PDB file of C-alpha atoms in Angstrom:
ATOM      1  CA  UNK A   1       0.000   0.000   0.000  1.00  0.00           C
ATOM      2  CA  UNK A   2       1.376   3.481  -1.310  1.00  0.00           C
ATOM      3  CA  UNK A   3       1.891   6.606   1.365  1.00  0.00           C
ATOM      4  CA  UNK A   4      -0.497   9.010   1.148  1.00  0.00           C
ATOM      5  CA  UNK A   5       0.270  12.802   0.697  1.00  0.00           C
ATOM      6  CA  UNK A   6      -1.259  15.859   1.154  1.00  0.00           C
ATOM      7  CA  UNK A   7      -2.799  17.001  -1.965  1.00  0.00           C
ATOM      8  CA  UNK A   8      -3.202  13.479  -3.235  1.00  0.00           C
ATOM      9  CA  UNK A   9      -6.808  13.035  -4.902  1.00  0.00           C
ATOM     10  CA  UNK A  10      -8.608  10.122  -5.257  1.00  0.00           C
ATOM     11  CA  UNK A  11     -11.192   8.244  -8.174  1.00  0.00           C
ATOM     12  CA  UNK A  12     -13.778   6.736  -6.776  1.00  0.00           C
ATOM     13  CA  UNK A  13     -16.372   4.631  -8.598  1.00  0.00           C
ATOM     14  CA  UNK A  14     -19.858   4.867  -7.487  1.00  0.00           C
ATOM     15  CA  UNK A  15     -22.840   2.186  -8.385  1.00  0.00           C
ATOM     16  CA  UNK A  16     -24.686   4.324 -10.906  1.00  0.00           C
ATOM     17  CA  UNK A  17     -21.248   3.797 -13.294  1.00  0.00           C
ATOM     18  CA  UNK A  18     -20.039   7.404 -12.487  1.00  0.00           C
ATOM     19  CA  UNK A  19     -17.308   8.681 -10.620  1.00  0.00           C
ATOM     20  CA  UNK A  20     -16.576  11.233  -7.778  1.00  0.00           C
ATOM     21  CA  UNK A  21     -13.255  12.700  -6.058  1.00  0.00           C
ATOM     22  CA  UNK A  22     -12.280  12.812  -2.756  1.00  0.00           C
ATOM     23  CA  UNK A  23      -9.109  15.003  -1.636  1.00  0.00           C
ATOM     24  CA  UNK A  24      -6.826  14.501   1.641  1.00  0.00           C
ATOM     25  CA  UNK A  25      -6.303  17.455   3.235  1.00  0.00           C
ATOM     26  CA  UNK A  26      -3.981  16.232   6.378  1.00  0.00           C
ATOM     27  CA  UNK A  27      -4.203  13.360   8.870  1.00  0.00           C
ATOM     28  CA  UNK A  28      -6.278  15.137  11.741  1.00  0.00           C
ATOM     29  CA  UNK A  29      -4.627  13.569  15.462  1.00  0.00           C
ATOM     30  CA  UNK A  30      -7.491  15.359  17.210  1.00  0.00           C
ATOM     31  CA  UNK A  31      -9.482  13.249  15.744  1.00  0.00           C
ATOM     32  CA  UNK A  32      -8.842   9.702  16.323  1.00  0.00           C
ATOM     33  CA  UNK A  33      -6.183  10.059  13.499  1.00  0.00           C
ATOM     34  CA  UNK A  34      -8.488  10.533  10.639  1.00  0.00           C
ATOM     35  CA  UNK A  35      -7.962  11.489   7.604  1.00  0.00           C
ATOM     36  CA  UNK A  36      -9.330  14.840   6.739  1.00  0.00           C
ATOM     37  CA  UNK A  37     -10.491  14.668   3.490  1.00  0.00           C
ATOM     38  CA  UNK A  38     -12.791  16.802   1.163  1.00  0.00           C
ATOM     39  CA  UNK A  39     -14.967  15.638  -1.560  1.00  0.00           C
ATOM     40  CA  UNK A  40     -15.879  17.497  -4.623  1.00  0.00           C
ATOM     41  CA  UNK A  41     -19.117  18.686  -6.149  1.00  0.00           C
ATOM     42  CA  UNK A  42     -18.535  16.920  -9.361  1.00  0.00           C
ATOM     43  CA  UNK A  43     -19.382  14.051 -11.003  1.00  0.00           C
ATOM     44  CA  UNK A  44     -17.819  12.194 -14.949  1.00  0.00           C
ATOM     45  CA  UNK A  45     -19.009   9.598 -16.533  1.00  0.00           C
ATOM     46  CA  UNK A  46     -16.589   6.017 -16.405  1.00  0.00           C
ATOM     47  CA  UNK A  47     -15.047   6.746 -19.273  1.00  0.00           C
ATOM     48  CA  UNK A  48     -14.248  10.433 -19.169  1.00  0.00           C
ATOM     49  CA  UNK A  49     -10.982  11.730 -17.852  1.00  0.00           C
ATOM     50  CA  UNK A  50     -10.721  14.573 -15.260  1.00  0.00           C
ATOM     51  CA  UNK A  51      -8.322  17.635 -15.137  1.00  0.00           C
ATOM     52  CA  UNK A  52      -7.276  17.626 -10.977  1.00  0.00           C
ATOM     53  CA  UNK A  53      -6.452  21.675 -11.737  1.00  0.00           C
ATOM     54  CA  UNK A  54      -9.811  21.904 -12.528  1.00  0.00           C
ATOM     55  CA  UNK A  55     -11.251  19.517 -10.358  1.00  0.00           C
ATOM     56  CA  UNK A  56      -9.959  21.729  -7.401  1.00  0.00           C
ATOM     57  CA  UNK A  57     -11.753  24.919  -8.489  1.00  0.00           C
ATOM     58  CA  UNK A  58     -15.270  22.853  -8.341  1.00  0.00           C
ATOM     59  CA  UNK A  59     -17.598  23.722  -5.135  1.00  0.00           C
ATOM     60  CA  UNK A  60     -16.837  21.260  -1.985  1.00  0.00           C
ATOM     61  CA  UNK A  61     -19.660  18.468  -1.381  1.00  0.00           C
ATOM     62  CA  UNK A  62     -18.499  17.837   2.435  1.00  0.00           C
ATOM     63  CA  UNK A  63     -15.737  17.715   4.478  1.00  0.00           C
ATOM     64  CA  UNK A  64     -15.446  13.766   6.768  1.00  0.00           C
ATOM     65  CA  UNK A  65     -12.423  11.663   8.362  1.00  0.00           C
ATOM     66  CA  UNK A  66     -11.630   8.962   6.172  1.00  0.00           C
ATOM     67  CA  UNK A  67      -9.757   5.874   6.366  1.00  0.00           C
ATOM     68  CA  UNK A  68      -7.826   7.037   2.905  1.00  0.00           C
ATOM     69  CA  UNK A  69      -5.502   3.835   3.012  1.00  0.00           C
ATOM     70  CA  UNK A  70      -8.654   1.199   3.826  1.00  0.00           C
ATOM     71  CA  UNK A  71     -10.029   2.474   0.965  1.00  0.00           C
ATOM     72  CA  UNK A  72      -7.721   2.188  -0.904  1.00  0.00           C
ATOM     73  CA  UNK A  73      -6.950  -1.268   0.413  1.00  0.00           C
ATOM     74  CA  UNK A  74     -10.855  -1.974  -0.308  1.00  0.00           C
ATOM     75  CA  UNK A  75     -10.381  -1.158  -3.737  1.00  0.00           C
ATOM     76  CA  UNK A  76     -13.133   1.483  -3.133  1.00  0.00           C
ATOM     77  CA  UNK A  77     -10.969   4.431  -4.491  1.00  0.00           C
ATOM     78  CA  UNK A  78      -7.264   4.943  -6.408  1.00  0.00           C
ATOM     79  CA  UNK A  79      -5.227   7.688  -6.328  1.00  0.00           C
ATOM     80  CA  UNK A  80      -5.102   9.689  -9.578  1.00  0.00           C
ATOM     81  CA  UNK A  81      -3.026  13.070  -9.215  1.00  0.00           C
ATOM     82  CA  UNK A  82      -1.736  15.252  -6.312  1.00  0.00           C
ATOM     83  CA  UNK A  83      -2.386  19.038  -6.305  1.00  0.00           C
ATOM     84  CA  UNK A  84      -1.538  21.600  -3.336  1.00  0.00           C
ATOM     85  CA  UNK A  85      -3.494  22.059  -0.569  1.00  0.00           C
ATOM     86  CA  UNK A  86      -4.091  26.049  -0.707  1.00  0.00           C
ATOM     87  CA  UNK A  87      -2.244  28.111   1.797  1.00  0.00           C
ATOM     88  CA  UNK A  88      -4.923  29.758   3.326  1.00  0.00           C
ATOM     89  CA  UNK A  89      -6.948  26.609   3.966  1.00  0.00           C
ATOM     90  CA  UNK A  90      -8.881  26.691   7.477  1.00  0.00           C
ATOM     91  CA  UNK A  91      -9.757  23.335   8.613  1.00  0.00           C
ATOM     92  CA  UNK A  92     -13.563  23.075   8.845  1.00  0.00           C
ATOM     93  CA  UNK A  93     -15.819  23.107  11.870  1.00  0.00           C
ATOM     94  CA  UNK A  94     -17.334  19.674  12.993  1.00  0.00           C
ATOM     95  CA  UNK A  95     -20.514  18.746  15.417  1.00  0.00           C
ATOM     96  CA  UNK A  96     -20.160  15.681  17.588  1.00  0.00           C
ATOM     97  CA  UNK A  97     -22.488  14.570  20.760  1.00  0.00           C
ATOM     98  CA  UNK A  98     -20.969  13.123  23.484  1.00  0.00           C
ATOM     99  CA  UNK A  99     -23.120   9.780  23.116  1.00  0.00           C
ATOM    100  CA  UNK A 100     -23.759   6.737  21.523  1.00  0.00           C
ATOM    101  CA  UNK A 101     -26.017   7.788  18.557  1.00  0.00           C
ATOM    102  CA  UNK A 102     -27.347   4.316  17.769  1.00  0.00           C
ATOM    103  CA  UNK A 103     -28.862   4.704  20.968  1.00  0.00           C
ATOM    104  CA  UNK A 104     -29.772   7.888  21.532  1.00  0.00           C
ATOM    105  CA  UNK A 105     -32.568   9.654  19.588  1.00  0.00           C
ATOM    106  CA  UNK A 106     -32.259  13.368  21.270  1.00  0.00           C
ATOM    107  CA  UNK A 107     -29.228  14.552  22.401  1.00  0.00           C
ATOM    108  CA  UNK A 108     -28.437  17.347  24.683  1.00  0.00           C
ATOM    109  CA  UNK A 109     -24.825  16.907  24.956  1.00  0.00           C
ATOM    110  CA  UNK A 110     -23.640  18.183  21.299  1.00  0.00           C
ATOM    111  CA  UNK A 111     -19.654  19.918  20.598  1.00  0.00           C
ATOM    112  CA  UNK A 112     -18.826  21.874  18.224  1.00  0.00           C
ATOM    113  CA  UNK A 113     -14.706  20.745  17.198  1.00  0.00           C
ATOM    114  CA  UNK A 114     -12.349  22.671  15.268  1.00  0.00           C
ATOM    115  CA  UNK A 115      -9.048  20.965  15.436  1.00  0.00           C
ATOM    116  CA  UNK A 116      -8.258  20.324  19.094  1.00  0.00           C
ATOM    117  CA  UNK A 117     -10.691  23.721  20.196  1.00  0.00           C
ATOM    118  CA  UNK A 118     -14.223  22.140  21.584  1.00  0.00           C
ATOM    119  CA  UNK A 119     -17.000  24.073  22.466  1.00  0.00           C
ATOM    120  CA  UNK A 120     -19.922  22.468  24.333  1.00  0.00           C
ATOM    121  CA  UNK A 121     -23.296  23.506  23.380  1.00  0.00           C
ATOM    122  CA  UNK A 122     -25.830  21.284  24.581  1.00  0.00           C
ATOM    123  CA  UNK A 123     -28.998  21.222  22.295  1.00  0.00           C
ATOM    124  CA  UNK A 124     -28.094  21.160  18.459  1.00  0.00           C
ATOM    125  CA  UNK A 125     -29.137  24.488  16.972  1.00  0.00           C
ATOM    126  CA  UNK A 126     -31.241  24.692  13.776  1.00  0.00           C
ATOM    127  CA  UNK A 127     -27.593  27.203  12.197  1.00  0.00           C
ATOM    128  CA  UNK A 128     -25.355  23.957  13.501  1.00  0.00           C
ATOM    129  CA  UNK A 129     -26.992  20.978  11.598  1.00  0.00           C
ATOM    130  CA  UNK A 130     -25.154  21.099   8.348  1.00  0.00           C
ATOM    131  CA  UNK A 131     -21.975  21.160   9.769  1.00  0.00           C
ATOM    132  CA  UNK A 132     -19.880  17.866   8.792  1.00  0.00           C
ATOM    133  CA  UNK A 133     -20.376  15.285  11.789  1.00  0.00           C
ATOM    134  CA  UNK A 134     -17.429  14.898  14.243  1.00  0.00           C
ATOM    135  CA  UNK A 135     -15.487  11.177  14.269  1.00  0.00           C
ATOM    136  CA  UNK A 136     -14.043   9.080  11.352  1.00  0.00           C
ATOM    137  CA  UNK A 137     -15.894   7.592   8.756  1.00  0.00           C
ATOM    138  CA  UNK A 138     -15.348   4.135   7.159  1.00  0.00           C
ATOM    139  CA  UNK A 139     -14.698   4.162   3.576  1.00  0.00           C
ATOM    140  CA  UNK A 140     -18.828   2.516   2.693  1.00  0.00           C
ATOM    141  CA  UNK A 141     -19.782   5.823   4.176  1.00  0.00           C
ATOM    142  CA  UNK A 142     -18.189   7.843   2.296  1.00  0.00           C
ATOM    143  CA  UNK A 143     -18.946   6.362  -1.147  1.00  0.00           C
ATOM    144  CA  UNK A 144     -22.804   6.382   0.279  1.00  0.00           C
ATOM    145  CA  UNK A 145     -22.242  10.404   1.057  1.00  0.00           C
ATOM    146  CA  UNK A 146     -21.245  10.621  -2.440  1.00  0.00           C
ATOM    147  CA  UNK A 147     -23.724   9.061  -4.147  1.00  0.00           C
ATOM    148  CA  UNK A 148     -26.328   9.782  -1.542  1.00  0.00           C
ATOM    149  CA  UNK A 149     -25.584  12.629   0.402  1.00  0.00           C
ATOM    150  CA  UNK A 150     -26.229  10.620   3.675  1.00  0.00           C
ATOM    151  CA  UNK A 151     -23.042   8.705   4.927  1.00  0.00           C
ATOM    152  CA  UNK A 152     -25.846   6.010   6.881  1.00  0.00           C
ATOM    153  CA  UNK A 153     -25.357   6.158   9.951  1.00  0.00           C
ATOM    154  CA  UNK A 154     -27.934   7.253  12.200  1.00  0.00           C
ATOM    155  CA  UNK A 155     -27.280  10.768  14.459  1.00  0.00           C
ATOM    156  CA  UNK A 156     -29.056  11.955  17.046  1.00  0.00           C
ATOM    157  CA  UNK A 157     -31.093  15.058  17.034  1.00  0.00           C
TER     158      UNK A 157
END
């Protein structure tokens, strides 16, 4: 299995024959040593080739810690191209709740993370819920974000 790199963008087929891109931004230790990586807005045909220059310019479908290598390993993505992280990039803002969400329907115990800074805000507010949930995803949800916009797993209110 190669290194990854930051920069380093990724192929990945979906089940409707097309294909998205993922990008790794850095490996985030705050965060259980997940990858932080950003998928693109932007979907090809199988047989059409991208331009990563390009690709880079299109709008950002979400932000989510990967497992890049599993993926990889998985056969669920390939590498295709590097291209540099731009300087002025600010690492997203996260939500988490301080529970397990299979189990808990309402939460009152929700964070807000941005890199190691946590702010604790109980309820989830209405302005919060977009924001990209806190933790590391396995490499299924990510290719269900893609083609869904849902990674699957279930989060509390």
């Amino acid at each position: 299995m190669s290194k990854i790199k930051a920069g380093d963008i990724f192929e990945v087929p979906l089940s409707n024959g097309k294909k998205q891109y993922i990008q790794f931004i850095f490996k985030n230790l705050n965060e259980l040593g997940g990858d932080l990586i950003r998928a693109y807005d932007f979907e090809l045909e199988k047989n059409e080739e991208v331009n990563t220059k390009e690709l880079i310019s299109k709008p950002i479908k979400f932000y989510c810690h990967g497992m890049l290598l599993l993926g990889i390993k998985l056969a669920m993505w390939s590498k295709i191209g590097n291209e540099p992280i731009e300087p002025n990039f600010e690492e997203p803002t996260f939500r988490g709740a301080d529970e397990v969400y299979s189990m808990t329907k309402k939460s009152y115990k929700w964070y807000l993370k941005k890199g190691a800074d946590v702010k604790w805000i109980g309820e989830l507010k209405e302005e919060y819920k977009k924001l990209p949930k806190a933790g590391v995803t396995p490499p299924i949800g990510v290719v269900r974000q893609l083609e869904t916009g849902w990674d699957g797993f279930v989060t509390p209110e």
